[in-house]
PDB file of C-alpha atoms and ligand atoms in Angstrom:
ATOM      1  CA  UNK A  83       1.074 -28.881   4.412  1.00 45.00           C
ATOM      2  CA  UNK A  84       0.852 -30.472   1.002  1.00 54.00           C
ATOM      3  CA  UNK A  85      -0.588 -33.572   2.675  1.00 61.00           C
ATOM      4  CA  UNK A  86      -3.503 -33.786   0.357  1.00 72.00           C
ATOM      5  CA  UNK A  87      -1.464 -33.645  -2.811  1.00 72.00           C
ATOM      6  CA  UNK A  88       1.242 -35.844  -1.319  1.00 70.00           C
ATOM      7  CA  UNK A  89      -1.364 -38.538  -0.658  1.00 75.00           C
ATOM      8  CA  UNK A  90      -2.826 -38.205  -4.108  1.00 75.00           C
ATOM      9  CA  UNK A  91       0.562 -38.482  -5.732  1.00 71.00           C
ATOM     10  CA  UNK A  92       1.491 -41.389  -3.506  1.00 69.00           C
ATOM     11  CA  UNK A  93      -1.526 -43.227  -4.872  1.00 71.00           C
ATOM     12  CA  UNK A  94      -0.707 -42.690  -8.536  1.00 68.00           C
ATOM     13  CA  UNK A  95       3.006 -43.233  -8.140  1.00 66.00           C
ATOM     14  CA  UNK A  96       2.887 -46.369  -6.003  1.00 67.00           C
ATOM     15  CA  UNK A  97       3.927 -48.510  -8.908  1.00 60.00           C
ATOM     16  CA  UNK A  98       6.996 -46.431  -9.539  1.00 62.00           C
ATOM     17  CA  UNK A  99       8.853 -47.178  -6.372  1.00 64.00           C
ATOM     18  CA  UNK A 100      12.453 -47.923  -7.123  1.00 66.00           C
ATOM     19  CA  UNK A 101      12.697 -45.792 -10.250  1.00 72.00           C
ATOM     20  CA  UNK A 102      15.830 -43.747 -10.048  1.00 76.00           C
ATOM     21  CA  UNK A 103      14.848 -40.971 -12.350  1.00 82.00           C
ATOM     22  CA  UNK A 104      11.760 -38.949 -13.211  1.00 84.00           C
ATOM     23  CA  UNK A 105      10.781 -39.494 -16.824  1.00 87.00           C
ATOM     24  CA  UNK A 106       8.056 -38.103 -18.997  1.00 88.00           C
ATOM     25  CA  UNK A 107       6.178 -41.409 -18.761  1.00 85.00           C
ATOM     26  CA  UNK A 108       6.513 -42.048 -15.070  1.00 80.00           C
ATOM     27  CA  UNK A 109       5.349 -38.590 -14.080  1.00 85.00           C
ATOM     28  CA  UNK A 110       2.423 -38.344 -16.506  1.00 87.00           C
ATOM     29  CA  UNK A 111      -0.237 -39.599 -14.078  1.00 84.00           C
ATOM     30  CA  UNK A 112       1.183 -37.583 -11.243  1.00 84.00           C
ATOM     31  CA  UNK A 113       1.207 -34.415 -13.313  1.00 90.00           C
ATOM     32  CA  UNK A 114      -2.454 -35.020 -14.028  1.00 90.00           C
ATOM     33  CA  UNK A 115      -3.055 -34.967 -10.263  1.00 87.00           C
ATOM     34  CA  UNK A 116      -1.064 -31.751  -9.909  1.00 89.00           C
ATOM     35  CA  UNK A 117      -3.129 -30.245 -12.705  1.00 93.00           C
ATOM     36  CA  UNK A 118      -6.338 -31.235 -10.914  1.00 91.00           C
ATOM     37  CA  UNK A 119      -5.077 -29.823  -7.633  1.00 88.00           C
ATOM     38  CA  UNK A 120      -4.328 -26.501  -9.325  1.00 92.00           C
ATOM     39  CA  UNK A 121      -7.719 -26.364 -11.013  1.00 93.00           C
ATOM     40  CA  UNK A 122      -9.400 -27.169  -7.701  1.00 91.00           C
ATOM     41  CA  UNK A 123      -7.492 -24.251  -6.212  1.00 90.00           C
ATOM     42  CA  UNK A 124      -9.070 -22.051  -8.908  1.00 91.00           C
ATOM     43  CA  UNK A 125      -5.948 -21.426 -10.948  1.00 93.00           C
ATOM     44  CA  UNK A 126      -7.114 -20.450 -14.431  1.00 93.00           C
ATOM     45  CA  UNK A 127      -6.509 -23.026 -17.168  1.00 94.00           C
ATOM     46  CA  UNK A 128      -3.921 -21.137 -19.269  1.00 94.00           C
ATOM     47  CA  UNK A 129      -1.842 -20.579 -16.138  1.00 94.00           C
ATOM     48  CA  UNK A 130      -2.184 -24.250 -15.174  1.00 95.00           C
ATOM     49  CA  UNK A 131      -1.010 -25.370 -18.613  1.00 95.00           C
ATOM     50  CA  UNK A 132       2.003 -23.079 -18.627  1.00 94.00           C
ATOM     51  CA  UNK A 133       2.925 -24.192 -15.139  1.00 94.00           C
ATOM     52  CA  UNK A 134       2.629 -27.906 -15.857  1.00 95.00           C
ATOM     53  CA  UNK A 135       4.780 -27.497 -18.965  1.00 94.00           C
ATOM     54  CA  UNK A 136       7.448 -25.732 -16.915  1.00 93.00           C
ATOM     55  CA  UNK A 137       7.363 -28.417 -14.223  1.00 93.00           C
ATOM     56  CA  UNK A 138       7.632 -31.172 -16.790  1.00 93.00           C
ATOM     57  CA  UNK A 139      10.703 -29.565 -18.275  1.00 92.00           C
ATOM     58  CA  UNK A 140      12.347 -29.218 -14.871  1.00 91.00           C
ATOM     59  CA  UNK A 141      11.334 -32.632 -13.554  1.00 89.00           C
ATOM     60  CA  UNK A 142      12.242 -34.914 -16.431  1.00 89.00           C
ATOM     61  CA  UNK A 143      15.697 -36.322 -15.820  1.00 86.00           C
ATOM     62  CA  UNK A 144      15.687 -35.368 -12.135  1.00 82.00           C
ATOM     63  CA  UNK A 145      17.293 -38.029  -9.992  1.00 81.00           C
ATOM     64  CA  UNK A 146      15.269 -39.497  -7.170  1.00 77.00           C
ATOM     65  CA  UNK A 147      17.637 -39.200  -4.254  1.00 77.00           C
ATOM     66  CA  UNK A 148      17.900 -41.371  -1.151  1.00 74.00           C
ATOM     67  CA  UNK A 149      14.699 -42.293   0.586  1.00 68.00           C
ATOM     68  CA  UNK A 150      12.481 -40.074  -1.539  1.00 72.00           C
ATOM     69  CA  UNK A 151       9.810 -41.705  -3.664  1.00 72.00           C
ATOM     70  CA  UNK A 152       9.394 -40.434  -7.228  1.00 74.00           C
ATOM     71  CA  UNK A 153       6.150 -38.816  -6.044  1.00 75.00           C
ATOM     72  CA  UNK A 154       7.935 -36.916  -3.307  1.00 78.00           C
ATOM     73  CA  UNK A 155      10.650 -35.873  -5.726  1.00 82.00           C
ATOM     74  CA  UNK A 156       8.032 -34.519  -8.100  1.00 85.00           C
ATOM     75  CA  UNK A 157       6.263 -32.669  -5.303  1.00 84.00           C
ATOM     76  CA  UNK A 158       9.576 -31.068  -4.492  1.00 86.00           C
ATOM     77  CA  UNK A 159       9.910 -29.813  -8.057  1.00 90.00           C
ATOM     78  CA  UNK A 160       6.287 -28.609  -8.148  1.00 90.00           C
ATOM     79  CA  UNK A 161       6.607 -26.751  -4.875  1.00 89.00           C
ATOM     80  CA  UNK A 162       9.911 -25.161  -5.827  1.00 91.00           C
ATOM     81  CA  UNK A 163       8.624 -24.057  -9.212  1.00 92.00           C
ATOM     82  CA  UNK A 164       5.422 -22.650  -7.792  1.00 91.00           C
ATOM     83  CA  UNK A 165       7.303 -20.719  -5.135  1.00 91.00           C
ATOM     84  CA  UNK A 166       9.806 -19.425  -7.680  1.00 89.00           C
ATOM     85  CA  UNK A 167       7.069 -18.370 -10.047  1.00 88.00           C
ATOM     86  CA  UNK A 168       5.139 -16.397  -7.460  1.00 88.00           C
ATOM     87  CA  UNK A 169       8.147 -15.196  -5.612  1.00 81.00           C
ATOM     88  CA  UNK A 170      10.711 -12.512  -5.665  1.00 68.00           C
ATOM     89  CA  UNK A 171      12.083 -11.199  -2.486  1.00 63.00           C
ATOM     90  CA  UNK A 172       9.365  -9.045  -0.977  1.00 66.00           C
ATOM     91  CA  UNK A 173       9.861  -5.674  -2.561  1.00 74.00           C
ATOM     92  CA  UNK A 174       7.519  -3.517  -0.483  1.00 89.00           C
ATOM     93  CA  UNK A 175       6.468  -0.171  -1.855  1.00 94.00           C
ATOM     94  CA  UNK A 176       8.812   1.709  -4.119  1.00 95.00           C
ATOM     95  CA  UNK A 177       8.919   5.259  -2.833  1.00 95.00           C
ATOM     96  CA  UNK A 178      12.208   6.229  -4.459  1.00 92.00           C
ATOM     97  CA  UNK A 179      11.156   9.484  -6.081  1.00 95.00           C
ATOM     98  CA  UNK A 180      11.083  13.135  -5.250  1.00 95.00           C
ATOM     99  CA  UNK A 181       8.144  13.253  -2.770  1.00 96.00           C
ATOM    100  CA  UNK A 182       5.275  12.839  -2.901  1.00 97.00           C
ATOM    101  CA  UNK A 183       5.501   9.254  -4.145  1.00 98.00           C
ATOM    102  CA  UNK A 184       2.198   8.769  -5.947  1.00 98.00           C
ATOM    103  CA  UNK A 185       0.545   5.362  -5.559  1.00 98.00           C
ATOM    104  CA  UNK A 186      -2.367   4.659  -7.888  1.00 98.00           C
ATOM    105  CA  UNK A 187      -4.816   1.944  -6.866  1.00 98.00           C
ATOM    106  CA  UNK A 188      -6.611  -0.025  -9.573  1.00 97.00           C
ATOM    107  CA  UNK A 189      -9.150  -2.825  -9.412  1.00 97.00           C
ATOM    108  CA  UNK A 190     -12.790  -3.776  -9.549  1.00 96.00           C
ATOM    109  CA  UNK A 191     -15.335  -2.422  -7.100  1.00 95.00           C
ATOM    110  CA  UNK A 192     -15.260  -4.526  -3.967  1.00 96.00           C
ATOM    111  CA  UNK A 193     -11.703  -5.754  -4.566  1.00 97.00           C
ATOM    112  CA  UNK A 194     -10.548  -3.958  -1.440  1.00 98.00           C
ATOM    113  CA  UNK A 195      -8.880  -0.819  -2.819  1.00 98.00           C
ATOM    114  CA  UNK A 196     -10.159   1.622  -0.223  1.00 98.00           C
ATOM    115  CA  UNK A 197      -9.459  -0.714   2.669  1.00 98.00           C
ATOM    116  CA  UNK A 198      -5.970  -1.391   1.302  1.00 98.00           C
ATOM    117  CA  UNK A 199      -5.224   2.339   1.027  1.00 98.00           C
ATOM    118  CA  UNK A 200      -6.060   2.617   4.731  1.00 98.00           C
ATOM    119  CA  UNK A 201      -3.912  -0.402   5.583  1.00 98.00           C
ATOM    120  CA  UNK A 202      -0.882   0.788   3.615  1.00 98.00           C
ATOM    121  CA  UNK A 203      -1.162   4.375   4.817  1.00 98.00           C
ATOM    122  CA  UNK A 204      -1.374   3.212   8.430  1.00 98.00           C
ATOM    123  CA  UNK A 205       1.590   0.871   7.944  1.00 97.00           C
ATOM    124  CA  UNK A 206       3.648   3.655   6.348  1.00 97.00           C
ATOM    125  CA  UNK A 207       2.796   6.047   9.115  1.00 97.00           C
ATOM    126  CA  UNK A 208       3.339   3.723  12.058  1.00 96.00           C
ATOM    127  CA  UNK A 209       6.198   1.549  10.884  1.00 93.00           C
ATOM    128  CA  UNK A 210       7.995   3.603   8.276  1.00 93.00           C
ATOM    129  CA  UNK A 211       7.264   6.970   9.889  1.00 96.00           C
ATOM    130  CA  UNK A 212       6.099   8.411   6.577  1.00 97.00           C
ATOM    131  CA  UNK A 213       3.537  11.150   6.127  1.00 97.00           C
ATOM    132  CA  UNK A 214       0.729   9.914   3.898  1.00 98.00           C
ATOM    133  CA  UNK A 215      -2.186  11.674   2.231  1.00 98.00           C
ATOM    134  CA  UNK A 216      -5.144   9.865   0.654  1.00 98.00           C
ATOM    135  CA  UNK A 217      -7.645  11.015  -1.965  1.00 98.00           C
ATOM    136  CA  UNK A 218     -10.605   9.418  -3.714  1.00 98.00           C
ATOM    137  CA  UNK A 219     -11.210   9.918  -7.428  1.00 98.00           C
ATOM    138  CA  UNK A 220     -14.437   7.926  -7.353  1.00 96.00           C
ATOM    139  CA  UNK A 221     -16.773  10.644  -8.597  1.00 96.00           C
ATOM    140  CA  UNK A 222     -19.609   8.188  -9.170  1.00 93.00           C
ATOM    141  CA  UNK A 223     -20.228   7.115  -5.624  1.00 92.00           C
ATOM    142  CA  UNK A 224     -20.299   9.756  -2.885  1.00 94.00           C
ATOM    143  CA  UNK A 225     -20.361   6.847  -0.450  1.00 96.00           C
ATOM    144  CA  UNK A 226     -16.937   5.780  -1.723  1.00 96.00           C
ATOM    145  CA  UNK A 227     -15.465   9.199  -0.918  1.00 97.00           C
ATOM    146  CA  UNK A 228     -17.046   9.065   2.545  1.00 98.00           C
ATOM    147  CA  UNK A 229     -15.710   5.558   3.050  1.00 98.00           C
ATOM    148  CA  UNK A 230     -12.155   6.692   2.310  1.00 98.00           C
ATOM    149  CA  UNK A 231     -12.599   9.612   4.702  1.00 98.00           C
ATOM    150  CA  UNK A 232     -13.632   7.191   7.454  1.00 98.00           C
ATOM    151  CA  UNK A 233     -10.788   4.814   6.662  1.00 98.00           C
ATOM    152  CA  UNK A 234      -8.282   7.701   6.710  1.00 98.00           C
ATOM    153  CA  UNK A 235      -9.537   8.775  10.141  1.00 98.00           C
ATOM    154  CA  UNK A 236      -9.172   5.206  11.417  1.00 98.00           C
ATOM    155  CA  UNK A 237      -5.676   4.992   9.972  1.00 98.00           C
ATOM    156  CA  UNK A 238      -4.761   8.361  11.470  1.00 98.00           C
ATOM    157  CA  UNK A 239      -3.715   9.818   8.102  1.00 98.00           C
ATOM    158  CA  UNK A 240      -4.825  12.925   6.243  1.00 98.00           C
ATOM    159  CA  UNK A 241      -7.667  12.918   3.747  1.00 98.00           C
ATOM    160  CA  UNK A 242      -7.792  15.243   0.759  1.00 98.00           C
ATOM    161  CA  UNK A 243     -11.481  16.067   0.123  1.00 98.00           C
ATOM    162  CA  UNK A 244     -13.081  15.572  -3.279  1.00 97.00           C
ATOM    163  CA  UNK A 245     -16.645  15.802  -4.600  1.00 95.00           C
ATOM    164  CA  UNK A 246     -18.686  14.054  -7.249  1.00 94.00           C
ATOM    165  CA  UNK A 247     -18.870  17.268  -9.290  1.00 93.00           C
ATOM    166  CA  UNK A 248     -15.152  17.217 -10.128  1.00 97.00           C
ATOM    167  CA  UNK A 249     -13.156  15.445 -12.804  1.00 97.00           C
ATOM    168  CA  UNK A 250     -10.951  12.608 -11.524  1.00 97.00           C
ATOM    169  CA  UNK A 251      -7.828  14.023 -13.212  1.00 98.00           C
ATOM    170  CA  UNK A 252      -8.417  17.467 -11.665  1.00 98.00           C
ATOM    171  CA  UNK A 253      -8.918  15.954  -8.226  1.00 98.00           C
ATOM    172  CA  UNK A 254      -5.736  13.946  -8.543  1.00 98.00           C
ATOM    173  CA  UNK A 255      -3.674  16.879  -9.811  1.00 98.00           C
ATOM    174  CA  UNK A 256      -4.896  19.110  -7.004  1.00 98.00           C
ATOM    175  CA  UNK A 257      -4.066  16.417  -4.484  1.00 98.00           C
ATOM    176  CA  UNK A 258      -0.539  16.014  -5.865  1.00 98.00           C
ATOM    177  CA  UNK A 259      -0.060  19.762  -5.724  1.00 98.00           C
ATOM    178  CA  UNK A 260      -1.304  19.904  -2.127  1.00 98.00           C
ATOM    179  CA  UNK A 261       0.846  16.941  -1.128  1.00 98.00           C
ATOM    180  CA  UNK A 262       3.913  18.574  -2.650  1.00 98.00           C
ATOM    181  CA  UNK A 263       3.337  21.894  -0.947  1.00 98.00           C
ATOM    182  CA  UNK A 264       2.668  20.251   2.416  1.00 98.00           C
ATOM    183  CA  UNK A 265       5.592  17.845   2.329  1.00 98.00           C
ATOM    184  CA  UNK A 266       3.776  14.544   2.238  1.00 98.00           C
ATOM    185  CA  UNK A 267       5.971  11.533   1.512  1.00 98.00           C
ATOM    186  CA  UNK A 268       3.260   9.477  -0.135  1.00 98.00           C
ATOM    187  CA  UNK A 269      -0.066  10.169  -1.848  1.00 98.00           C
ATOM    188  CA  UNK A 270      -2.527   7.315  -2.343  1.00 98.00           C
ATOM    189  CA  UNK A 271      -5.012   7.764  -5.160  1.00 98.00           C
ATOM    190  CA  UNK A 272      -8.104   5.607  -4.724  1.00 98.00           C
ATOM    191  CA  UNK A 273     -10.029   5.152  -7.958  1.00 97.00           C
ATOM    192  CA  UNK A 274     -13.515   4.179  -9.050  1.00 94.00           C
ATOM    193  CA  UNK A 275     -14.075   0.517  -9.741  1.00 89.00           C
ATOM    194  CA  UNK A 276     -16.997  -1.095 -11.522  1.00 85.00           C
ATOM    195  CA  UNK A 277     -18.491  -4.454 -10.739  1.00 83.00           C
ATOM    196  CA  UNK A 278     -17.093  -5.734 -14.004  1.00 83.00           C
ATOM    197  CA  UNK A 279     -14.590  -4.485 -16.546  1.00 83.00           C
ATOM    198  CA  UNK A 280     -15.845  -1.668 -18.722  1.00 88.00           C
ATOM    199  CA  UNK A 281     -14.162   0.530 -21.274  1.00 91.00           C
ATOM    200  CA  UNK A 282     -15.067   3.815 -19.613  1.00 91.00           C
ATOM    201  CA  UNK A 283     -13.427   2.709 -16.366  1.00 90.00           C
ATOM    202  CA  UNK A 284     -10.272   1.572 -18.140  1.00 94.00           C
ATOM    203  CA  UNK A 285     -10.053   4.777 -20.138  1.00 95.00           C
ATOM    204  CA  UNK A 286     -10.477   6.880 -17.031  1.00 95.00           C
ATOM    205  CA  UNK A 287      -7.801   5.122 -15.032  1.00 96.00           C
ATOM    206  CA  UNK A 288      -5.423   5.143 -18.011  1.00 96.00           C
ATOM    207  CA  UNK A 289      -5.923   8.930 -18.200  1.00 97.00           C
ATOM    208  CA  UNK A 290      -5.224   9.248 -14.505  1.00 97.00           C
ATOM    209  CA  UNK A 291      -2.062   7.244 -14.958  1.00 98.00           C
ATOM    210  CA  UNK A 292      -0.900   9.364 -17.884  1.00 97.00           C
ATOM    211  CA  UNK A 293      -1.512  12.586 -15.959  1.00 97.00           C
ATOM    212  CA  UNK A 294       0.130  11.452 -12.718  1.00 96.00           C
ATOM    213  CA  UNK A 295       2.924   9.109 -13.776  1.00 97.00           C
ATOM    214  CA  UNK A 296       2.722   7.295 -10.433  1.00 98.00           C
ATOM    215  CA  UNK A 297       5.752   5.460  -9.090  1.00 98.00           C
ATOM    216  CA  UNK A 298       3.472   2.592  -8.072  1.00 98.00           C
ATOM    217  CA  UNK A 299       0.377   1.380  -9.920  1.00 98.00           C
ATOM    218  CA  UNK A 300      -1.057  -1.401  -7.821  1.00 98.00           C
ATOM    219  CA  UNK A 301      -3.634  -3.861  -9.037  1.00 98.00           C
ATOM    220  CA  UNK A 302      -5.843  -4.901  -6.131  1.00 98.00           C
ATOM    221  CA  UNK A 303      -7.551  -8.230  -6.635  1.00 97.00           C
ATOM    222  CA  UNK A 304      -9.844 -10.339  -4.500  1.00 96.00           C
ATOM    223  CA  UNK A 305      -8.458 -13.853  -3.932  1.00 94.00           C
ATOM    224  CA  UNK A 306     -12.048 -15.113  -3.813  1.00 93.00           C
ATOM    225  CA  UNK A 307     -12.511 -14.156  -7.474  1.00 89.00           C
ATOM    226  CA  UNK A 308     -11.123 -17.522  -8.457  1.00 85.00           C
ATOM    227  CA  UNK A 309     -10.892 -18.205 -12.173  1.00 86.00           C
ATOM    228  CA  UNK A 310     -12.275 -14.781 -13.087  1.00 88.00           C
ATOM    229  CA  UNK A 311      -9.133 -13.205 -11.688  1.00 91.00           C
ATOM    230  CA  UNK A 312      -7.350 -13.952 -14.934  1.00 92.00           C
ATOM    231  CA  UNK A 313      -9.681 -11.848 -17.103  1.00 92.00           C
ATOM    232  CA  UNK A 314      -9.689  -8.979 -14.665  1.00 94.00           C
ATOM    233  CA  UNK A 315      -5.893  -9.064 -14.493  1.00 95.00           C
ATOM    234  CA  UNK A 316      -5.629  -9.162 -18.261  1.00 95.00           C
ATOM    235  CA  UNK A 317      -7.822  -6.089 -18.673  1.00 95.00           C
ATOM    236  CA  UNK A 318      -5.952  -4.029 -16.082  1.00 96.00           C
ATOM    237  CA  UNK A 319      -2.562  -5.190 -17.301  1.00 96.00           C
ATOM    238  CA  UNK A 320      -3.407  -4.080 -20.823  1.00 95.00           C
ATOM    239  CA  UNK A 321      -4.775  -0.717 -19.719  1.00 95.00           C
ATOM    240  CA  UNK A 322      -1.989   0.200 -17.283  1.00 96.00           C
ATOM    241  CA  UNK A 323       1.722  -0.396 -16.708  1.00 97.00           C
ATOM    242  CA  UNK A 324       1.178  -2.124 -13.382  1.00 97.00           C
ATOM    243  CA  UNK A 325       4.041  -2.214 -10.912  1.00 96.00           C
ATOM    244  CA  UNK A 326       2.620  -4.684  -8.436  1.00 96.00           C
ATOM    245  CA  UNK A 327      -0.331  -6.674  -7.190  1.00 96.00           C
ATOM    246  CA  UNK A 328      -2.128  -6.830  -3.861  1.00 97.00           C
ATOM    247  CA  UNK A 329      -4.120  -9.963  -3.227  1.00 96.00           C
ATOM    248  CA  UNK A 330      -6.922  -9.351  -0.743  1.00 97.00           C
ATOM    249  CA  UNK A 331      -9.205 -11.521   1.385  1.00 97.00           C
ATOM    250  CA  UNK A 332      -6.662 -14.250   1.934  1.00 95.00           C
ATOM    251  CA  UNK A 333      -8.137 -14.638   5.394  1.00 95.00           C
ATOM    252  CA  UNK A 334     -11.140 -16.260   3.697  1.00 92.00           C
ATOM    253  CA  UNK A 335     -11.185 -19.819   2.509  1.00 88.00           C
ATOM    254  CA  UNK A 336     -10.029 -19.163  -1.058  1.00 88.00           C
ATOM    255  CA  UNK A 337      -7.316 -21.644  -2.001  1.00 88.00           C
ATOM    256  CA  UNK A 338      -5.506 -18.768  -3.636  1.00 89.00           C
ATOM    257  CA  UNK A 339      -5.199 -19.920  -7.217  1.00 92.00           C
ATOM    258  CA  UNK A 340      -5.800 -16.301  -8.208  1.00 94.00           C
ATOM    259  CA  UNK A 341      -2.222 -15.579  -7.116  1.00 94.00           C
ATOM    260  CA  UNK A 342      -0.799 -17.845  -9.780  1.00 93.00           C
ATOM    261  CA  UNK A 343      -3.233 -16.692 -12.480  1.00 94.00           C
ATOM    262  CA  UNK A 344      -2.531 -13.019 -11.855  1.00 95.00           C
ATOM    263  CA  UNK A 345       1.179 -13.568 -11.699  1.00 94.00           C
ATOM    264  CA  UNK A 346       1.054 -15.532 -14.951  1.00 93.00           C
ATOM    265  CA  UNK A 347      -0.751 -12.710 -16.760  1.00 94.00           C
ATOM    266  CA  UNK A 348       0.979  -9.664 -15.334  1.00 95.00           C
ATOM    267  CA  UNK A 349       4.424 -10.999 -14.407  1.00 93.00           C
ATOM    268  CA  UNK A 350       4.378  -8.372 -11.653  1.00 94.00           C
ATOM    269  CA  UNK A 351       5.298  -9.038  -8.035  1.00 93.00           C
ATOM    270  CA  UNK A 352       2.547  -9.702  -5.548  1.00 95.00           C
ATOM    271  CA  UNK A 353       3.628  -7.184  -2.974  1.00 95.00           C
ATOM    272  CA  UNK A 354       1.154  -7.612  -0.152  1.00 96.00           C
ATOM    273  CA  UNK A 355      -1.641  -9.860   1.017  1.00 96.00           C
ATOM    274  CA  UNK A 356      -4.831  -8.557   2.621  1.00 97.00           C
ATOM    275  CA  UNK A 357      -5.730 -10.773   5.553  1.00 97.00           C
ATOM    276  CA  UNK A 358      -8.705  -9.118   7.230  1.00 97.00           C
ATOM    277  CA  UNK A 359     -11.165  -6.259   7.166  1.00 97.00           C
ATOM    278  CA  UNK A 360      -9.349  -4.336   9.901  1.00 98.00           C
ATOM    279  CA  UNK A 361      -6.616  -1.892   8.979  1.00 98.00           C
ATOM    280  CA  UNK A 362      -3.972  -4.073  10.596  1.00 97.00           C
ATOM    281  CA  UNK A 363      -4.890  -6.882   8.222  1.00 98.00           C
ATOM    282  CA  UNK A 364      -2.071  -6.673   5.725  1.00 97.00           C
ATOM    283  CA  UNK A 365       1.166  -8.601   5.407  1.00 95.00           C
ATOM    284  CA  UNK A 366       4.049  -9.165   3.047  1.00 93.00           C
ATOM    285  CA  UNK A 367       3.185 -11.784   0.465  1.00 93.00           C
ATOM    286  CA  UNK A 368       4.822 -15.160   1.186  1.00 90.00           C
ATOM    287  CA  UNK A 369       5.258 -17.197  -2.022  1.00 91.00           C
ATOM    288  CA  UNK A 370       6.220 -20.309  -0.118  1.00 89.00           C
ATOM    289  CA  UNK A 371       3.091 -20.303   2.053  1.00 90.00           C
ATOM    290  CA  UNK A 372       0.993 -19.538  -0.976  1.00 91.00           C
ATOM    291  CA  UNK A 373       2.454 -22.474  -2.884  1.00 90.00           C
ATOM    292  CA  UNK A 374       1.470 -24.815  -0.061  1.00 88.00           C
ATOM    293  CA  UNK A 375      -1.999 -23.330   0.094  1.00 89.00           C
ATOM    294  CA  UNK A 376      -2.561 -23.707  -3.639  1.00 89.00           C
ATOM    295  CA  UNK A 377      -1.295 -27.263  -3.750  1.00 85.00           C
ATOM    296  CA  UNK A 378      -3.562 -28.128  -0.817  1.00 78.00           C
TER     297      UNK A 378
HETATM  298  P1  GDP B 954     -13.107  -1.239  -3.103  1.00 84.34           P
HETATM  299  O1  GDP B 954     -14.484  -1.136  -3.702  1.00 84.34           O
HETATM  300  O2  GDP B 954     -12.132  -1.892  -4.043  1.00 84.34           O
HETATM  301  O3  GDP B 954     -12.590   0.045  -2.563  1.00 84.34           O
HETATM  302  O4  GDP B 954     -13.237  -2.278  -1.877  1.00 84.34           O
HETATM  303  P2  GDP B 954     -13.389  -1.985  -0.331  1.00 84.34           P
HETATM  304  O5  GDP B 954     -12.117  -1.515   0.259  1.00 84.34           O
HETATM  305  O6  GDP B 954     -14.600  -1.153  -0.095  1.00 84.34           O
HETATM  306  O7  GDP B 954     -13.616  -3.470   0.206  1.00 84.34           O
HETATM  307  C1  GDP B 954     -14.762  -4.232  -0.131  1.00 84.34           C
HETATM  308  C2  GDP B 954     -15.093  -5.156   1.033  1.00 84.34           C
HETATM  309  O8  GDP B 954     -14.037  -6.094   1.189  1.00 84.34           O
HETATM  310  C3  GDP B 954     -15.221  -4.423   2.349  1.00 84.34           C
HETATM  311  O9  GDP B 954     -16.291  -5.008   3.060  1.00 84.34           O
HETATM  312  C4  GDP B 954     -13.902  -4.683   3.042  1.00 84.34           C
HETATM  313  O10 GDP B 954     -14.020  -4.680   4.447  1.00 84.34           O
HETATM  314  C5  GDP B 954     -13.581  -6.063   2.543  1.00 84.34           C
HETATM  315  N1  GDP B 954     -12.138  -6.354   2.520  1.00 84.34           N
HETATM  316  C6  GDP B 954     -11.131  -5.652   1.936  1.00 84.34           C
HETATM  317  N2  GDP B 954      -9.940  -6.273   2.126  1.00 84.34           N
HETATM  318  C7  GDP B 954     -10.192  -7.388   2.831  1.00 84.34           C
HETATM  319  C8  GDP B 954      -9.375  -8.474   3.343  1.00 84.34           C
HETATM  320  O11 GDP B 954      -8.151  -8.557   3.159  1.00 84.34           O
HETATM  321  N3  GDP B 954     -10.051  -9.447   4.037  1.00 84.34           N
HETATM  322  C9  GDP B 954     -11.401  -9.422   4.236  1.00 84.34           C
HETATM  323  N4  GDP B 954     -11.960 -10.414   4.909  1.00 84.34           N
HETATM  324  N5  GDP B 954     -12.172  -8.445   3.772  1.00 84.34           N
HETATM  325  C10 GDP B 954     -11.589  -7.436   3.094  1.00 84.34           C
END
């Protein structure tokens, strides 16, 4: 882990062997390498800049202890900062309300919302022994409603039917009512996503949020989105009071820079990582592993 960056930093910091302290001058070249590594990992530029500034502040003045080279000392700071920035003890889902705990899923089409609903519902049912209900408010794509029905059956959880003729807010309210009367612990609301941000989509999901006041509003984002993740995150963060992020498709070869970009914009915890198409493919987000992956 970190071999690539370690080697790169070793190259630029060769001349600094023997320096006892990190200074603004002696880390300048190395920080340029860190910056490149982050950009190569698809971290968006504003997030890279903010991060480098934070690292510089922490690193300058740091003593280089024992057998460490200045490069290794800097890597230590970079890794620690990156982990701290993306981390927070894993918080899981917040279900601390009078049931049903309503979980609203937000994100672009294809981000993995429907799949993630299935994964979380299955996890809640099997591990946490909770009773979950799922509903789709995607009234634009009958196939999306069918897909959620299939996913619910695979997850072994109940599906609340909806049709394209209904209004999303009505569907959601009826589902909440049903969930309350039938003693469900959790209700997942899957929503329509577009291929790119549009005002109608944002307005609709903001209305759903206002009507439902969900305990969790999760932004689902595809790690493969790369630099675009920052704009998508910005739009959803402005439209909705997000409570957490789920980063999907981390089983692919994305370096994962999206994690840092999204965290930089929203400041919200990345609660879970999607690691496969199957419903078992979800895990707690590990900031430390992610830091290593981003630094390459
Ligand atoms: P939605 O439009 O946001 O509801 O997205 P879907 O749940 O339909 O997912 C879009 C595609 O991404 C589907 O082919 C899913 O199987 C796939 N997908 C979702 N999550 C993951 C993941 O964590 N890893 C991989 N490899 N594929 C995923």
